[in-house]
Each structure stands twice: as structure tokens, then as C-alpha cells.
Coordinates of C-alpha atoms in Angstrom, one line a residue:
X1 CA 4.3 -7.7 21.3
X2 CA 4.5 -9.1 17.3
X3 CA 6.5 -8.0 14.4
X4 CA 3.7 -6.5 12.7
X5 CA 2.5 -4.8 16.0
X6 CA 3.6 -0.4 16.2
X7 CA 1.7 1.0 18.4
X8 CA 3.5 4.5 19.2
X9 CA 3.9 4.1 15.0
X10 CA 0.4 3.5 14.7
X11 CA -1.2 6.0 16.5
X12 CA 1.3 8.8 14.8
X13 CA -0.2 7.1 11.1
X14 CA -3.1 8.2 11.9
X15 CA -3.3 11.2 13.4
X16 CA -0.6 12.8 10.9
X17 CA -1.3 10.4 7.5
X18 CA -5.8 12.2 7.7
X19 CA -4.1 15.4 8.3
X20 CA -2.3 14.4 4.4
X21 CA -5.6 14.2 2.5
X22 CA -6.7 18.2 2.0
X23 CA -3.3 17.7 0.8
X24 CA -3.8 15.7 -2.4
X25 CA -3.5 12.8 -0.6
X26 CA -7.0 12.6 -1.5
X27 CA -6.5 12.9 -5.2
X28 CA -3.7 10.5 -5.5
X29 CA -6.0 7.3 -4.5
X30 CA -9.2 8.8 -5.7
X31 CA -6.2 7.9 -9.1
X32 CA -5.2 4.5 -7.8
X33 CA -9.0 3.7 -7.6
X34 CA -10.4 4.8 -10.4
X35 CA -12.1 2.3 -12.8
X36 CA -11.8 -0.7 -10.7
X37 CA -14.5 -3.6 -10.8
X38 CA -15.2 -7.3 -9.3
X39 CA -13.4 -8.4 -6.6
X40 CA -10.6 -7.2 -4.9
X41 CA -8.0 -6.9 -2.1
X42 CA -6.4 -4.4 -0.8
X43 CA -3.5 -5.0 1.5
X44 CA -1.9 -3.4 4.2
X45 CA -4.9 -1.6 3.6
X46 CA -3.7 0.4 6.9
X47 CA -6.1 3.0 8.6
X48 CA -8.9 2.8 5.2
X49 CA -8.4 5.8 4.8
X50 CA -8.9 4.6 0.3
X51 CA -12.6 2.6 0.8
X52 CA -14.5 5.8 0.3
X53 CA -12.8 6.2 -2.9
X54 CA -13.8 2.7 -4.0
X55 CA -15.7 3.6 -6.6
X56 CA -18.9 1.6 -7.6
X57 CA -18.4 -1.3 -10.5
X58 CA -16.2 -2.9 -7.2
X59 CA -17.8 -5.6 -5.8
X60 CA -16.0 -6.6 -2.8
X61 CA -12.8 -5.5 -0.5
X62 CA -11.1 -7.7 1.5
X63 CA -8.4 -5.4 3.4
X64 CA -5.6 -7.0 5.0
X65 CA -4.0 -5.0 7.3
X66 CA -1.2 -6.8 10.2
X67 CA -0.7 -4.3 13.2
X68 CA -4.7 -3.4 15.3
X69 CA -4.9 -0.9 16.4
X70 CA -5.3 0.9 11.5
X71 CA -6.7 -2.1 12.1
X72 CA -9.7 -0.9 14.6
X73 CA -9.5 2.3 11.9
X74 CA -9.9 1.1 8.9
X75 CA -12.4 -1.8 10.6
X76 CA -15.0 1.6 11.6
X77 CA -13.8 3.2 8.3
X78 CA -15.6 0.4 7.0
X79 CA -19.6 0.8 8.2
X80 CA -19.4 4.0 5.9
X81 CA -17.9 2.7 2.4
X82 CA -19.9 3.3 -0.6
X83 CA -18.1 -0.9 -1.4
X84 CA -19.0 -3.9 0.8
X85 CA -15.6 -3.7 3.2
X86 CA -14.3 -6.9 4.8
X87 CA -11.3 -6.0 7.3
X88 CA -9.4 -8.8 8.0
X89 CA -6.1 -9.9 10.0
X90 CA -3.5 -10.9 7.6
X91 CA 0.2 -9.7 6.0
X92 CA 1.1 -9.4 2.8
X93 CA 3.3 -12.5 2.3
X94 CA 0.5 -14.9 3.6
X95 CA -2.7 -13.3 2.2
X96 CA -6.2 -15.2 3.3
X97 CA -7.4 -16.3 0.3
X98 CA -7.1 -18.1 -2.4
X99 CA -5.4 -18.5 -6.3
X100 CA -6.8 -16.9 -8.9
X101 CA -10.4 -15.7 -7.2
X102 CA -9.4 -12.0 -7.3
X103 CA -9.8 -9.5 -9.0
X104 CA -7.2 -7.0 -8.3
X105 CA -5.1 -6.2 -5.8
X106 CA -4.1 -2.4 -4.6
X107 CA -0.9 -1.4 -2.0
X108 CA -1.0 1.3 -1.2
X109 CA 1.4 2.5 1.1
X110 CA 2.8 -0.9 2.1
X111 CA 5.5 -2.3 -0.4
X112 CA 7.9 0.5 1.4
X113 CA 7.8 -1.8 4.7
X114 CA 7.1 -4.9 3.9
X115 CA 9.9 -7.9 4.8
X116 CA 9.9 -9.3 1.7
X117 CA 8.9 -7.8 -1.6
X118 CA 9.0 -10.5 -3.7
X119 CA 7.1 -12.5 -1.3
X120 CA 4.7 -10.2 -1.6
X121 CA 4.5 -9.5 -5.1
X122 CA 4.5 -13.6 -5.9
X123 CA 1.4 -13.5 -3.6
X124 CA -0.2 -11.2 -5.3
X125 CA 0.0 -13.2 -8.3
X126 CA -1.1 -16.0 -7.3
X127 CA -4.4 -14.7 -5.6
X128 CA -5.1 -12.1 -8.9
X129 CA -7.4 -13.5 -11.5
X130 CA -4.6 -14.8 -15.2
X131 CA -5.5 -10.8 -16.1
X132 CA -6.6 -9.1 -13.1
X133 CA -4.9 -6.2 -12.2
X134 CA -2.0 -4.5 -9.6
X135 CA -3.2 -1.0 -8.8
X136 CA -0.3 0.9 -6.8
X137 CA 0.2 3.8 -4.7
X138 CA 4.2 3.3 -3.8
X139 CA 7.8 5.8 -2.8
X140 CA 10.5 4.7 -4.0
X141 CA 14.5 6.1 -4.2
X142 CA 14.8 9.0 -5.7
X143 CA 16.8 9.1 -8.8
X144 CA 18.9 11.8 -8.1
X145 CA 22.0 10.3 -6.5
X146 CA 22.9 12.7 -3.6
X147 CA 19.3 12.5 -2.0
X148 CA 20.2 8.1 -2.9
X149 CA 23.0 7.4 -0.9
X150 CA 20.9 9.8 1.6
X151 CA 17.9 7.5 2.0
X152 CA 19.8 4.3 1.8
X153 CA 22.1 5.6 4.7
X154 CA 18.4 7.0 7.0
X155 CA 16.5 3.5 6.2
X156 CA 19.4 2.0 7.2
X157 CA 20.0 3.6 10.5
X158 CA 17.0 4.8 11.8
X159 CA 13.9 5.6 10.0
X160 CA 13.3 2.1 8.8
X161 CA 12.8 1.2 13.1
X162 CA 11.1 4.9 13.6
X163 CA 8.9 4.1 11.7
X164 CA 7.5 0.6 11.5
X165 CA 9.3 -1.1 9.0
X166 CA 9.3 1.3 6.2
X167 CA 12.0 1.5 3.8
X168 CA 12.5 4.9 2.1
X169 CA 15.2 3.4 -0.5
X170 CA 13.2 0.9 -2.8
X171 CA 13.1 0.7 -6.7
X172 CA 9.2 -0.6 -6.3
X173 CA 8.9 -0.6 -9.9
X174 CA 11.7 -2.9 -11.0
X175 CA 10.4 -5.3 -8.7
X176 CA 6.8 -5.5 -9.6
X177 CA 8.8 -5.6 -13.5
X178 CA 10.5 -8.8 -11.8
X179 CA 8.0 -10.4 -10.1
X180 CA 6.4 -11.0 -13.4
X181 CA 4.2 -8.1 -13.8
X182 CA 3.2 -6.6 -17.5
X183 CA 3.4 -2.6 -16.7
X184 CA 0.7 -0.7 -18.3
X185 CA 1.0 2.2 -16.6
X186 CA 3.8 4.3 -14.4
X187 CA 3.4 7.8 -13.2
X188 CA 6.1 9.6 -11.6
X189 CA 4.4 12.2 -8.5
X190 CA 5.9 13.8 -5.7
X191 CA 3.7 14.5 -2.5
X192 CA 5.7 14.4 0.5
X193 CA 9.4 15.0 0.2
X194 CA 9.5 11.5 -1.7
X195 CA 8.8 10.2 -5.4
X196 CA 5.7 7.9 -6.1
X197 CA 4.5 5.1 -8.1
X198 CA 0.8 5.8 -9.5
X199 CA 0.1 3.0 -11.7
X200 CA -1.4 -0.3 -13.1
X201 CA 0.2 -3.9 -13.9
X202 CA -1.2 -6.8 -15.5
X203 CA -0.8 -10.3 -14.1
X204 CA 0.1 -12.4 -16.7
X205 CA -3.1 -14.4 -18.8

């Protein structure tokens, strides 16, 4: 079994993630993708729940997902998507794309679980054309010290081992800025008891 195979977590994720769509997650996905145009890569596409929300201005989505079970579910959902979607094997740290060939990168509930955020964000910059967009929807560490301390301890001891490598304690907004993106909008959205960042950043021209 490879480092990217999480068969138990993947099946649990398929079950609980679909239930969350009617509780507000679908609205967050629509907001994340609204107004996108051109060729898009979705990093860590999971089971493809974003696919239904891509707007007509998108000409193609390259959906990269390393986990086999989730990739299979994403492939099934791609067939009914409103835009052309190609689901491919790959990782955030090594995207199967050339330099500067993408108009927008989408990360949705994935930068919590990549092995190295800096490497993943550097890859996003590499494949983006100059001035291209990064759209992000990611849960992040709490601003409340007591809750943040719990998230750090829980991540280190239990959570990332049972949740496919997910970290509850990352400051993803700071990581995006450190990677050289200019953050244009960033809203802190509560969902499932966690703070999520929903926003847009721009690659350098």
C-alpha cells in the first residue's frame, strides 16, 4: 500500500462528505468556484464534490487525486459535470502539468493533508500562468489559544493518523502568502466547528 492509499478513511470520507453538502458545504463550494474561467487544475480533487459547481467559463478541469478509491468516485462524478473534467493520478507536490499552462488552481480541503505545504504551493505557482488565480477553501488553526493548543495536540497524537494525514493546526493563509501569492480576498468561514479560509490569491505577473 502506498503512502497515498487510505482505504478506510476514503470510504468514511465518501459517506460523511456527501451528507455535509446539504448543511452548507455545497454553498461554500459554489462560492469557491464562482466566476472561474479557462483551464483549471483542482489539486486533491477527492471524491469530486466540487465538479457540479464549476461555471460555464471553465474550458477544462484537470482533477488530480492520488487516493485510488476517491479517484474512482471522482471519475464517476466527472461524467455528469457541466464542464469537461479529466481525473488523473498525481500529487500536490508533483502535478502532472507543464510550467505556466493553467489559468487557475483550486485547492479545496487538501492543504491540510499534503506532506509539505510549501512544496505544494510552489507547484501551484509553477503550473499557473503569470497572474493566474489560486482559489482556496481550507480549514485552519483556531485564533483561540486554548482551542489552538488542543488542535496541535490532537493532530500530533491521533488525528493525522486516522484522517488520511489531515492536520487541524495549519496556518494555511500564512503559507499561501509565504509562497509568493498576493491574497486578494480571504474570508474566515465557520463550518463543522472549524474555521475555514475561503478566498482568492494571485500568482506574480
